[in-house]
Amino acid sequence: MMKVSVTYKIPEKGIEFLKKNYDVWVNTEERNLSKEELKKVASESDAMITLLSDKIDEEVIEAGKGKLKIISNYAVGYNNIDVKSASKNGIVVTNTPDVLTETTADLAWALMMSAARRIVEADKFVREGNFVGWKPELLMGQDIFGKTLGVIGLGRIGLAVAKRAKGFNMKVLYNKRTPLSKEKEEEYGIRYAEIDEILENSDFVSLNVPLTPETDHLLNKENLDKMKSNSVLVNTSRGKVIDEAYLAEKLEKREIAAAGLDVFEFEPEVNEKLLKLDNVVVAPHIGSATKETRDEMSMMVAKDIYAVLSGKEAKNVVKG
């Protein structure tokens, strides 16, 4: 019987589907596999389900050469996998696109609103017994309605974030490699702008770009200095898009008002200065963390594995 290995426990829906046809091994320990363990798993498996935190480099792929047929990444991103090496060795790589678009856009807005209205601070304030009655200047945040939202990266998630701004009567500036047609811009009520213009004019900035050599530290010292002092930065894309240490400095000095972060530059480590700041809302990479979405992701990786091991074409192939 063919063997499917899962490097870290995922929702059971996809696992149960695979168990009907294959010998399925799941890493049930609360830790990621080591490099040597990944190589061993690759050498013994016909298919692997991996996470973004698993570094599937050329060595791991070479270990699976001749037996491993598919690596299905339980994520939209796949920068953890050496796709070119996999392709060279006849191994299919798949991911889980589209399914987490609306879920992640919801979280971006949750972070935006929490940071703007100081919800985490307010919650802590009440729990610590400090609430003794209403006061005119108690925990004043800032309005979202009618403000300017800058969306950097207008893929599926970025567009979903931008669409939600309509209900808040916001002006929306966006940036993407290829601008939309004027007709589409009018339909969505958004306008293309260069990144400089977005950073200099937006009250809220949402990062929704993939991690590439071009976007690594996209918000570096120079670009972070362009942001308004009352602006709120939200990142649900990849942590390395921001120079985290310099962002912490800007937030500490209140040269950027607040931030909502679901991802971090050296994840799972988080800059200690960020953790001490009240004007930062942090979440542990939960952009797609709803039961509905995670179950669907589980089925997506399972179905792609079933397709490939049955001699058919997977639906969500990543091109090397």
PDB file of C-alpha atoms in Angstrom:
ATOM      1  CA  MET A   1       0.000   0.000   0.000  1.00  0.00           C
ATOM      2  CA  MET A   2       1.259   3.492  -0.849  1.00  0.00           C
ATOM      3  CA  LYS A   3       2.367   5.634   2.065  1.00  0.00           C
ATOM      4  CA  VAL A   4       1.331   9.214   2.810  1.00  0.00           C
ATOM      5  CA  SER A   5       3.264  11.069   5.521  1.00  0.00           C
ATOM      6  CA  VAL A   6       2.001  14.179   7.303  1.00  0.00           C
ATOM      7  CA  THR A   7       4.783  16.191   8.925  1.00  0.00           C
ATOM      8  CA  TYR A   8       2.511  17.804  11.543  1.00  0.00           C
ATOM      9  CA  LYS A   9      -1.046  17.001  12.617  1.00  0.00           C
ATOM     10  CA  ILE A  10      -3.705  18.719  10.502  1.00  0.00           C
ATOM     11  CA  PRO A  11      -7.530  18.575  10.764  1.00  0.00           C
ATOM     12  CA  GLU A  12      -8.844  15.016  10.518  1.00  0.00           C
ATOM     13  CA  LYS A  13     -11.133  15.529   7.533  1.00  0.00           C
ATOM     14  CA  GLY A  14      -8.376  15.121   4.954  1.00  0.00           C
ATOM     15  CA  ILE A  15      -6.559  12.453   6.971  1.00  0.00           C
ATOM     16  CA  GLU A  16      -9.680  10.261   7.125  1.00  0.00           C
ATOM     17  CA  PHE A  17     -10.154  10.673   3.377  1.00  0.00           C
ATOM     18  CA  LEU A  18      -6.605   9.467   2.718  1.00  0.00           C
ATOM     19  CA  LYS A  19      -6.819   6.547   5.160  1.00  0.00           C
ATOM     20  CA  LYS A  20      -9.431   4.916   2.935  1.00  0.00           C
ATOM     21  CA  ASN A  21      -6.783   4.294   0.278  1.00  0.00           C
ATOM     22  CA  TYR A  22      -3.321   4.669   1.793  1.00  0.00           C
ATOM     23  CA  ASP A  23      -1.120   3.902   4.756  1.00  0.00           C
ATOM     24  CA  VAL A  24      -1.079   7.274   6.512  1.00  0.00           C
ATOM     25  CA  TRP A  25       1.569   8.315   9.049  1.00  0.00           C
ATOM     26  CA  VAL A  26       1.093  11.528  11.026  1.00  0.00           C
ATOM     27  CA  ASN A  27       3.651  13.259  13.219  1.00  0.00           C
ATOM     28  CA  THR A  28       1.637  13.674  16.433  1.00  0.00           C
ATOM     29  CA  GLU A  29       4.402  15.367  18.420  1.00  0.00           C
ATOM     30  CA  GLU A  30       4.008  19.067  19.154  1.00  0.00           C
ATOM     31  CA  ARG A  31       7.124  19.989  17.186  1.00  0.00           C
ATOM     32  CA  ASN A  32       8.391  20.265  13.628  1.00  0.00           C
ATOM     33  CA  LEU A  33      10.494  17.442  12.249  1.00  0.00           C
ATOM     34  CA  SER A  34      14.244  17.934  12.025  1.00  0.00           C
ATOM     35  CA  LYS A  35      16.123  18.025   8.725  1.00  0.00           C
ATOM     36  CA  GLU A  36      17.213  14.392   9.122  1.00  0.00           C
ATOM     37  CA  GLU A  37      13.689  13.324  10.034  1.00  0.00           C
ATOM     38  CA  LEU A  38      12.293  15.073   6.967  1.00  0.00           C
ATOM     39  CA  LYS A  39      14.850  13.293   4.775  1.00  0.00           C
ATOM     40  CA  LYS A  40      13.878   9.944   6.268  1.00  0.00           C
ATOM     41  CA  VAL A  41      10.166  10.642   5.784  1.00  0.00           C
ATOM     42  CA  ALA A  42      10.770  11.722   2.171  1.00  0.00           C
ATOM     43  CA  SER A  43      12.704   8.522   1.424  1.00  0.00           C
ATOM     44  CA  GLU A  44       9.885   6.322   2.754  1.00  0.00           C
ATOM     45  CA  SER A  45       6.851   8.139   1.367  1.00  0.00           C
ATOM     46  CA  ASP A  46       4.906   8.254  -1.875  1.00  0.00           C
ATOM     47  CA  ALA A  47       3.364  11.563  -0.778  1.00  0.00           C
ATOM     48  CA  MET A  48       4.029  14.185   1.904  1.00  0.00           C
ATOM     49  CA  ILE A  49       1.825  16.838   3.468  1.00  0.00           C
ATOM     50  CA  THR A  50       4.040  19.659   4.738  1.00  0.00           C
ATOM     51  CA  LEU A  51       3.713  22.987   6.546  1.00  0.00           C
ATOM     52  CA  LEU A  52       5.291  26.382   5.843  1.00  0.00           C
ATOM     53  CA  SER A  53       7.551  25.736   8.827  1.00  0.00           C
ATOM     54  CA  ASP A  54       9.029  22.624   7.144  1.00  0.00           C
ATOM     55  CA  LYS A  55      12.090  23.486   5.078  1.00  0.00           C
ATOM     56  CA  ILE A  56      11.847  21.138   2.106  1.00  0.00           C
ATOM     57  CA  ASP A  57      15.148  21.909   0.414  1.00  0.00           C
ATOM     58  CA  GLU A  58      17.146  20.079  -2.245  1.00  0.00           C
ATOM     59  CA  GLU A  59      18.561  17.606   0.289  1.00  0.00           C
ATOM     60  CA  VAL A  60      15.124  16.542   1.477  1.00  0.00           C
ATOM     61  CA  ILE A  61      13.866  16.270  -2.087  1.00  0.00           C
ATOM     62  CA  GLU A  62      16.889  14.229  -3.180  1.00  0.00           C
ATOM     63  CA  ALA A  63      16.195  11.847  -0.283  1.00  0.00           C
ATOM     64  CA  GLY A  64      12.764  11.161  -1.762  1.00  0.00           C
ATOM     65  CA  LYS A  65      13.978  10.772  -5.342  1.00  0.00           C
ATOM     66  CA  GLY A  66      12.530   7.730  -7.071  1.00  0.00           C
ATOM     67  CA  LYS A  67       9.705   7.169  -4.562  1.00  0.00           C
ATOM     68  CA  LEU A  68       8.199  10.516  -3.569  1.00  0.00           C
ATOM     69  CA  LYS A  69       5.621  11.676  -6.107  1.00  0.00           C
ATOM     70  CA  ILE A  70       3.968  14.698  -4.509  1.00  0.00           C
ATOM     71  CA  ILE A  71       4.596  17.275  -1.790  1.00  0.00           C
ATOM     72  CA  SER A  72       1.331  18.960  -0.834  1.00  0.00           C
ATOM     73  CA  ASN A  73       1.880  22.113   1.213  1.00  0.00           C
ATOM     74  CA  TYR A  74      -0.823  22.868   3.767  1.00  0.00           C
ATOM     75  CA  ALA A  75      -0.657  26.598   2.996  1.00  0.00           C
ATOM     76  CA  VAL A  76      -1.045  29.105   0.203  1.00  0.00           C
ATOM     77  CA  GLY A  77       2.627  30.041   0.381  1.00  0.00           C
ATOM     78  CA  TYR A  78       5.297  27.598  -0.734  1.00  0.00           C
ATOM     79  CA  ASN A  79       8.577  29.483  -0.262  1.00  0.00           C
ATOM     80  CA  ASN A  80       9.559  26.695   2.168  1.00  0.00           C
ATOM     81  CA  ILE A  81       9.866  24.232  -0.739  1.00  0.00           C
ATOM     82  CA  ASP A  82      12.580  24.093  -3.406  1.00  0.00           C
ATOM     83  CA  VAL A  83      10.039  23.832  -6.210  1.00  0.00           C
ATOM     84  CA  LYS A  84      12.674  23.788  -8.958  1.00  0.00           C
ATOM     85  CA  SER A  85      14.458  20.833  -7.393  1.00  0.00           C
ATOM     86  CA  ALA A  86      11.151  19.010  -6.960  1.00  0.00           C
ATOM     87  CA  SER A  87      10.207  19.630 -10.583  1.00  0.00           C
ATOM     88  CA  LYS A  88      13.633  18.428 -11.748  1.00  0.00           C
ATOM     89  CA  ASN A  89      13.070  15.192  -9.848  1.00  0.00           C
ATOM     90  CA  GLY A  90       9.547  14.648 -11.169  1.00  0.00           C
ATOM     91  CA  ILE A  91       7.869  15.506  -7.857  1.00  0.00           C
ATOM     92  CA  VAL A  92       4.636  17.493  -8.010  1.00  0.00           C
ATOM     93  CA  VAL A  93       4.246  20.391  -5.552  1.00  0.00           C
ATOM     94  CA  THR A  94       0.776  21.662  -4.624  1.00  0.00           C
ATOM     95  CA  ASN A  95      -0.637  24.266  -2.254  1.00  0.00           C
ATOM     96  CA  THR A  96      -4.041  25.495  -1.022  1.00  0.00           C
ATOM     97  CA  PRO A  97      -4.928  28.712  -2.886  1.00  0.00           C
ATOM     98  CA  ASP A  98      -8.226  30.623  -2.812  1.00  0.00           C
ATOM     99  CA  VAL A  99      -9.743  28.779   0.145  1.00  0.00           C
ATOM    100  CA  LEU A 100      -8.383  31.154   2.785  1.00  0.00           C
ATOM    101  CA  THR A 101      -8.959  34.425   0.936  1.00  0.00           C
ATOM    102  CA  GLU A 102     -12.030  35.668   2.794  1.00  0.00           C
ATOM    103  CA  THR A 103     -10.906  34.233   6.136  1.00  0.00           C
ATOM    104  CA  THR A 104      -7.570  36.049   6.011  1.00  0.00           C
ATOM    105  CA  ALA A 105      -9.215  39.276   4.860  1.00  0.00           C
ATOM    106  CA  ASP A 106     -11.524  39.023   7.889  1.00  0.00           C
ATOM    107  CA  LEU A 107      -8.501  38.737  10.173  1.00  0.00           C
ATOM    108  CA  ALA A 108      -6.778  41.714   8.531  1.00  0.00           C
ATOM    109  CA  TRP A 109      -9.825  43.793   9.366  1.00  0.00           C
ATOM    110  CA  ALA A 110     -10.000  42.360  12.892  1.00  0.00           C
ATOM    111  CA  LEU A 111      -6.388  43.426  13.469  1.00  0.00           C
ATOM    112  CA  MET A 112      -7.019  46.827  11.895  1.00  0.00           C
ATOM    113  CA  MET A 113     -10.042  47.535  14.061  1.00  0.00           C
ATOM    114  CA  SER A 114      -8.443  46.148  17.223  1.00  0.00           C
ATOM    115  CA  ALA A 115      -5.355  48.310  16.765  1.00  0.00           C
ATOM    116  CA  ALA A 116      -7.303  51.439  15.831  1.00  0.00           C
ATOM    117  CA  ARG A 117      -9.766  51.153  18.723  1.00  0.00           C
ATOM    118  CA  ARG A 118      -7.235  49.791  21.240  1.00  0.00           C
ATOM    119  CA  ILE A 119      -9.346  46.713  21.960  1.00  0.00           C
ATOM    120  CA  VAL A 120      -6.545  44.604  23.460  1.00  0.00           C
ATOM    121  CA  GLU A 121      -5.498  47.452  25.745  1.00  0.00           C
ATOM    122  CA  ALA A 122      -9.129  47.987  26.761  1.00  0.00           C
ATOM    123  CA  ASP A 123      -9.653  44.308  27.516  1.00  0.00           C
ATOM    124  CA  LYS A 124      -6.543  44.213  29.699  1.00  0.00           C
ATOM    125  CA  PHE A 125      -7.607  47.461  31.416  1.00  0.00           C
ATOM    126  CA  VAL A 126     -10.952  45.981  32.463  1.00  0.00           C
ATOM    127  CA  ARG A 127      -9.553  42.588  33.500  1.00  0.00           C
ATOM    128  CA  GLU A 128      -6.979  44.251  35.750  1.00  0.00           C
ATOM    129  CA  GLY A 129      -9.736  46.041  37.649  1.00  0.00           C
ATOM    130  CA  ASN A 130      -8.927  49.527  36.399  1.00  0.00           C
ATOM    131  CA  PHE A 131     -12.384  50.370  35.034  1.00  0.00           C
ATOM    132  CA  VAL A 132     -14.089  52.597  37.604  1.00  0.00           C
ATOM    133  CA  GLY A 133     -16.473  54.358  35.252  1.00  0.00           C
ATOM    134  CA  TRP A 134     -16.821  56.187  31.952  1.00  0.00           C
ATOM    135  CA  LYS A 135     -14.348  59.005  31.310  1.00  0.00           C
ATOM    136  CA  PRO A 136     -14.239  61.436  28.374  1.00  0.00           C
ATOM    137  CA  GLU A 137     -10.643  60.642  27.405  1.00  0.00           C
ATOM    138  CA  LEU A 138     -10.406  56.988  28.408  1.00  0.00           C
ATOM    139  CA  LEU A 139      -8.541  54.833  25.843  1.00  0.00           C
ATOM    140  CA  MET A 140      -9.282  57.059  22.878  1.00  0.00           C
ATOM    141  CA  GLY A 141      -8.507  55.405  19.561  1.00  0.00           C
ATOM    142  CA  GLN A 142      -9.160  56.599  16.044  1.00  0.00           C
ATOM    143  CA  ASP A 143     -11.961  56.344  13.502  1.00  0.00           C
ATOM    144  CA  ILE A 144     -11.852  53.949  10.584  1.00  0.00           C
ATOM    145  CA  PHE A 145     -14.966  55.165   8.793  1.00  0.00           C
ATOM    146  CA  GLY A 146     -14.190  57.697   6.063  1.00  0.00           C
ATOM    147  CA  LYS A 147     -10.408  57.298   6.272  1.00  0.00           C
ATOM    148  CA  THR A 148      -7.883  56.231   3.614  1.00  0.00           C
ATOM    149  CA  LEU A 149      -6.838  52.590   3.314  1.00  0.00           C
ATOM    150  CA  GLY A 150      -3.703  51.612   1.412  1.00  0.00           C
ATOM    151  CA  VAL A 151      -3.575  48.019   0.177  1.00  0.00           C
ATOM    152  CA  ILE A 152      -0.115  46.880  -0.895  1.00  0.00           C
ATOM    153  CA  GLY A 153      -0.505  43.697  -2.897  1.00  0.00           C
ATOM    154  CA  LEU A 154      -3.867  43.319  -4.626  1.00  0.00           C
ATOM    155  CA  GLY A 155      -4.039  39.576  -5.126  1.00  0.00           C
ATOM    156  CA  ARG A 156      -7.094  37.655  -3.978  1.00  0.00           C
ATOM    157  CA  ILE A 157      -6.639  38.513  -0.300  1.00  0.00           C
ATOM    158  CA  GLY A 158      -5.694  42.136  -0.952  1.00  0.00           C
ATOM    159  CA  LEU A 159      -8.768  42.615  -3.112  1.00  0.00           C
ATOM    160  CA  ALA A 160     -10.963  41.020  -0.438  1.00  0.00           C
ATOM    161  CA  VAL A 161      -9.510  43.450   2.121  1.00  0.00           C
ATOM    162  CA  ALA A 162     -10.144  46.387  -0.234  1.00  0.00           C
ATOM    163  CA  LYS A 163     -13.739  45.350  -0.950  1.00  0.00           C
ATOM    164  CA  ARG A 164     -14.597  45.377   2.747  1.00  0.00           C
ATOM    165  CA  ALA A 165     -13.573  49.049   2.926  1.00  0.00           C
ATOM    166  CA  LYS A 166     -16.636  50.026   0.914  1.00  0.00           C
ATOM    167  CA  GLY A 167     -18.852  49.498   3.942  1.00  0.00           C
ATOM    168  CA  PHE A 168     -16.664  51.938   5.868  1.00  0.00           C
ATOM    169  CA  ASN A 169     -16.860  54.597   3.159  1.00  0.00           C
ATOM    170  CA  MET A 170     -13.081  54.575   2.852  1.00  0.00           C
ATOM    171  CA  LYS A 171     -10.903  55.921   0.081  1.00  0.00           C
ATOM    172  CA  VAL A 172      -8.802  52.973  -1.108  1.00  0.00           C
ATOM    173  CA  LEU A 173      -5.387  53.215  -2.743  1.00  0.00           C
ATOM    174  CA  TYR A 174      -3.784  50.018  -3.993  1.00  0.00           C
ATOM    175  CA  ASN A 175      -0.528  48.822  -5.490  1.00  0.00           C
ATOM    176  CA  LYS A 176       0.157  45.715  -7.516  1.00  0.00           C
ATOM    177  CA  ARG A 177       2.607  44.719 -10.211  1.00  0.00           C
ATOM    178  CA  THR A 178       0.014  45.054 -12.978  1.00  0.00           C
ATOM    179  CA  PRO A 179      -2.661  47.689 -12.279  1.00  0.00           C
ATOM    180  CA  LEU A 180      -6.307  46.823 -12.831  1.00  0.00           C
ATOM    181  CA  SER A 181      -8.241  48.250 -15.757  1.00  0.00           C
ATOM    182  CA  LYS A 182     -10.004  51.568 -15.175  1.00  0.00           C
ATOM    183  CA  GLU A 183     -13.307  49.698 -15.409  1.00  0.00           C
ATOM    184  CA  LYS A 184     -12.330  47.329 -12.595  1.00  0.00           C
ATOM    185  CA  GLU A 185     -11.038  50.199 -10.470  1.00  0.00           C
ATOM    186  CA  GLU A 186     -14.363  51.970 -10.836  1.00  0.00           C
ATOM    187  CA  GLU A 187     -16.258  48.761 -10.064  1.00  0.00           C
ATOM    188  CA  TYR A 188     -14.343  48.240  -6.803  1.00  0.00           C
ATOM    189  CA  GLY A 189     -14.047  51.926  -5.950  1.00  0.00           C
ATOM    190  CA  ILE A 190     -10.253  51.860  -5.688  1.00  0.00           C
ATOM    191  CA  ARG A 191      -7.334  53.726  -7.269  1.00  0.00           C
ATOM    192  CA  TYR A 192      -3.826  52.606  -8.237  1.00  0.00           C
ATOM    193  CA  ALA A 193      -0.937  54.416  -6.540  1.00  0.00           C
ATOM    194  CA  GLU A 194       2.790  53.968  -6.186  1.00  0.00           C
ATOM    195  CA  ILE A 195       3.937  52.632  -2.822  1.00  0.00           C
ATOM    196  CA  ASP A 196       5.376  56.026  -1.841  1.00  0.00           C
ATOM    197  CA  GLU A 197       1.984  57.688  -2.296  1.00  0.00           C
ATOM    198  CA  ILE A 198       0.236  54.937  -0.351  1.00  0.00           C
ATOM    199  CA  LEU A 199       2.577  55.180   2.627  1.00  0.00           C
ATOM    200  CA  GLU A 200       2.528  58.971   2.704  1.00  0.00           C
ATOM    201  CA  ASN A 201      -1.265  59.312   2.468  1.00  0.00           C
ATOM    202  CA  SER A 202      -2.899  56.273   4.075  1.00  0.00           C
ATOM    203  CA  ASP A 203      -4.368  56.178   7.562  1.00  0.00           C
ATOM    204  CA  PHE A 204      -4.339  52.381   7.400  1.00  0.00           C
ATOM    205  CA  VAL A 205      -1.920  50.197   5.428  1.00  0.00           C
ATOM    206  CA  SER A 206      -2.589  46.510   4.777  1.00  0.00           C
ATOM    207  CA  LEU A 207       0.236  44.292   3.493  1.00  0.00           C
ATOM    208  CA  ASN A 208      -0.922  41.426   1.279  1.00  0.00           C
ATOM    209  CA  VAL A 209       2.123  40.559  -0.840  1.00  0.00           C
ATOM    210  CA  PRO A 210       3.857  37.190  -1.278  1.00  0.00           C
ATOM    211  CA  LEU A 211       7.431  36.880  -0.020  1.00  0.00           C
ATOM    212  CA  THR A 212       9.804  37.285  -2.969  1.00  0.00           C
ATOM    213  CA  PRO A 213      13.284  38.818  -3.349  1.00  0.00           C
ATOM    214  CA  GLU A 214      11.494  42.055  -4.336  1.00  0.00           C
ATOM    215  CA  THR A 215       9.208  42.139  -1.282  1.00  0.00           C
ATOM    216  CA  ASP A 216      11.796  41.047   1.310  1.00  0.00           C
ATOM    217  CA  HIS A 217      11.987  44.125   3.627  1.00  0.00           C
ATOM    218  CA  LEU A 218       9.662  46.027   1.305  1.00  0.00           C
ATOM    219  CA  LEU A 219       8.897  48.137   4.356  1.00  0.00           C
ATOM    220  CA  ASN A 220      12.484  48.980   5.201  1.00  0.00           C
ATOM    221  CA  LYS A 221      13.707  51.992   7.176  1.00  0.00           C
ATOM    222  CA  GLU A 222      13.227  54.348   4.240  1.00  0.00           C
ATOM    223  CA  ASN A 223       9.644  53.254   3.563  1.00  0.00           C
ATOM    224  CA  LEU A 224       8.570  53.037   7.194  1.00  0.00           C
ATOM    225  CA  ASP A 225       9.750  56.634   7.603  1.00  0.00           C
ATOM    226  CA  LYS A 226       7.217  57.667   4.950  1.00  0.00           C
ATOM    227  CA  MET A 227       4.214  56.531   6.970  1.00  0.00           C
ATOM    228  CA  LYS A 228       1.991  59.037   8.747  1.00  0.00           C
ATOM    229  CA  SER A 229       2.378  59.324  12.511  1.00  0.00           C
ATOM    230  CA  ASN A 230      -1.317  58.495  12.988  1.00  0.00           C
ATOM    231  CA  SER A 231      -1.255  55.485  10.657  1.00  0.00           C
ATOM    232  CA  VAL A 232      -1.997  51.857  11.501  1.00  0.00           C
ATOM    233  CA  LEU A 233      -0.030  49.072   9.815  1.00  0.00           C
ATOM    234  CA  VAL A 234      -1.515  45.593   9.345  1.00  0.00           C
ATOM    235  CA  ASN A 235       0.468  42.582   8.134  1.00  0.00           C
ATOM    236  CA  THR A 236      -1.150  39.235   7.311  1.00  0.00           C
ATOM    237  CA  SER A 237       1.271  38.368   4.492  1.00  0.00           C
ATOM    238  CA  ARG A 238       4.812  37.374   5.507  1.00  0.00           C
ATOM    239  CA  GLY A 239       6.883  38.690   8.392  1.00  0.00           C
ATOM    240  CA  LYS A 240      10.014  39.308   6.330  1.00  0.00           C
ATOM    241  CA  VAL A 241       8.175  41.956   4.319  1.00  0.00           C
ATOM    242  CA  ILE A 242       8.866  44.345   7.227  1.00  0.00           C
ATOM    243  CA  ASP A 243      12.078  45.362   8.972  1.00  0.00           C
ATOM    244  CA  GLU A 244      10.636  44.301  12.321  1.00  0.00           C
ATOM    245  CA  ALA A 245      13.290  45.893  14.538  1.00  0.00           C
ATOM    246  CA  TYR A 246      12.870  49.298  12.911  1.00  0.00           C
ATOM    247  CA  LEU A 247       9.073  49.012  13.008  1.00  0.00           C
ATOM    248  CA  ALA A 248       9.347  48.435  16.765  1.00  0.00           C
ATOM    249  CA  GLU A 249      11.383  51.654  17.073  1.00  0.00           C
ATOM    250  CA  LYS A 250       8.797  53.635  15.092  1.00  0.00           C
ATOM    251  CA  LEU A 251       5.940  52.269  17.194  1.00  0.00           C
ATOM    252  CA  GLU A 252       7.783  52.906  20.454  1.00  0.00           C
ATOM    253  CA  LYS A 253       8.317  56.560  19.469  1.00  0.00           C
ATOM    254  CA  ARG A 254       4.681  56.769  18.268  1.00  0.00           C
ATOM    255  CA  GLU A 255       5.945  57.764  14.827  1.00  0.00           C
ATOM    256  CA  ILE A 256       3.549  55.089  13.615  1.00  0.00           C
ATOM    257  CA  ALA A 257       0.385  54.984  15.732  1.00  0.00           C
ATOM    258  CA  ALA A 258      -0.251  51.249  15.916  1.00  0.00           C
ATOM    259  CA  ALA A 259       0.189  47.886  14.238  1.00  0.00           C
ATOM    260  CA  GLY A 260      -1.699  44.613  13.920  1.00  0.00           C
ATOM    261  CA  LEU A 261       0.623  41.718  13.103  1.00  0.00           C
ATOM    262  CA  ASP A 262      -0.220  38.087  12.365  1.00  0.00           C
ATOM    263  CA  VAL A 263       3.237  37.218  10.993  1.00  0.00           C
ATOM    264  CA  PHE A 264       6.791  37.954  12.107  1.00  0.00           C
ATOM    265  CA  GLU A 265      10.203  38.333  10.542  1.00  0.00           C
ATOM    266  CA  PHE A 266      11.843  35.497  12.499  1.00  0.00           C
ATOM    267  CA  GLU A 267       8.712  33.510  13.266  1.00  0.00           C
ATOM    268  CA  PRO A 268       7.958  32.024  15.756  1.00  0.00           C
ATOM    269  CA  GLU A 269      10.325  34.452  17.517  1.00  0.00           C
ATOM    270  CA  VAL A 270       8.917  37.943  17.920  1.00  0.00           C
ATOM    271  CA  ASN A 271      10.908  41.108  18.529  1.00  0.00           C
ATOM    272  CA  GLU A 272      10.845  41.606  22.312  1.00  0.00           C
ATOM    273  CA  LYS A 273      10.288  45.335  21.985  1.00  0.00           C
ATOM    274  CA  LEU A 274       7.072  44.728  20.011  1.00  0.00           C
ATOM    275  CA  LEU A 275       5.731  42.484  22.767  1.00  0.00           C
ATOM    276  CA  LYS A 276       6.178  45.239  25.345  1.00  0.00           C
ATOM    277  CA  LEU A 277       4.250  47.864  23.375  1.00  0.00           C
ATOM    278  CA  ASP A 278       0.573  48.539  24.071  1.00  0.00           C
ATOM    279  CA  ASN A 279       0.022  49.907  20.567  1.00  0.00           C
ATOM    280  CA  VAL A 280       0.743  46.554  18.910  1.00  0.00           C
ATOM    281  CA  VAL A 281      -1.806  43.755  18.478  1.00  0.00           C
ATOM    282  CA  VAL A 282      -0.109  40.427  17.835  1.00  0.00           C
ATOM    283  CA  ALA A 283      -1.601  37.113  16.680  1.00  0.00           C
ATOM    284  CA  PRO A 284       0.163  33.742  16.212  1.00  0.00           C
ATOM    285  CA  HIS A 285      -0.198  33.370  12.420  1.00  0.00           C
ATOM    286  CA  ILE A 286      -3.926  32.611  12.528  1.00  0.00           C
ATOM    287  CA  GLY A 287      -4.932  34.193   9.212  1.00  0.00           C
ATOM    288  CA  SER A 288      -6.698  31.051   8.005  1.00  0.00           C
ATOM    289  CA  ALA A 289      -7.620  29.704  11.447  1.00  0.00           C
ATOM    290  CA  THR A 290     -11.313  28.993  11.200  1.00  0.00           C
ATOM    291  CA  LYS A 291     -12.708  25.486  11.355  1.00  0.00           C
ATOM    292  CA  GLU A 292     -14.360  25.809   7.953  1.00  0.00           C
ATOM    293  CA  THR A 293     -11.198  27.001   6.221  1.00  0.00           C
ATOM    294  CA  ARG A 294      -8.757  24.629   7.880  1.00  0.00           C
ATOM    295  CA  ASP A 295     -11.037  21.630   7.165  1.00  0.00           C
ATOM    296  CA  GLU A 296     -11.248  22.673   3.518  1.00  0.00           C
ATOM    297  CA  MET A 297      -7.460  23.055   3.317  1.00  0.00           C
ATOM    298  CA  SER A 298      -7.144  19.545   4.741  1.00  0.00           C
ATOM    299  CA  MET A 299      -9.374  18.186   1.994  1.00  0.00           C
ATOM    300  CA  MET A 300      -7.547  20.144  -0.704  1.00  0.00           C
ATOM    301  CA  VAL A 301      -4.160  18.608   0.097  1.00  0.00           C
ATOM    302  CA  ALA A 302      -5.759  15.167   0.428  1.00  0.00           C
ATOM    303  CA  LYS A 303      -7.555  15.357  -2.918  1.00  0.00           C
ATOM    304  CA  ASP A 304      -4.434  16.520  -4.734  1.00  0.00           C
ATOM    305  CA  ILE A 305      -2.499  13.602  -3.283  1.00  0.00           C
ATOM    306  CA  TYR A 306      -5.244  11.189  -4.296  1.00  0.00           C
ATOM    307  CA  ALA A 307      -5.197  12.590  -7.828  1.00  0.00           C
ATOM    308  CA  VAL A 308      -1.422  12.260  -8.264  1.00  0.00           C
ATOM    309  CA  LEU A 309      -1.168   8.807  -6.692  1.00  0.00           C
ATOM    310  CA  SER A 310      -4.034   7.709  -8.973  1.00  0.00           C
ATOM    311  CA  GLY A 311      -2.103   8.844 -12.038  1.00  0.00           C
ATOM    312  CA  LYS A 312      -4.186  11.991 -12.574  1.00  0.00           C
ATOM    313  CA  GLU A 313      -3.358  15.677 -12.509  1.00  0.00           C
ATOM    314  CA  ALA A 314      -3.541  17.602  -9.225  1.00  0.00           C
ATOM    315  CA  LYS A 315      -5.766  20.683  -9.154  1.00  0.00           C
ATOM    316  CA  ASN A 316      -3.462  23.082  -7.299  1.00  0.00           C
ATOM    317  CA  VAL A 317      -0.044  22.524  -8.873  1.00  0.00           C
ATOM    318  CA  VAL A 318       2.724  25.019  -8.120  1.00  0.00           C
ATOM    319  CA  LYS A 319       4.880  25.666 -11.181  1.00  0.00           C
ATOM    320  CA  GLY A 320       8.634  25.367 -10.732  1.00  0.00           C
TER     321      GLY A 320
END
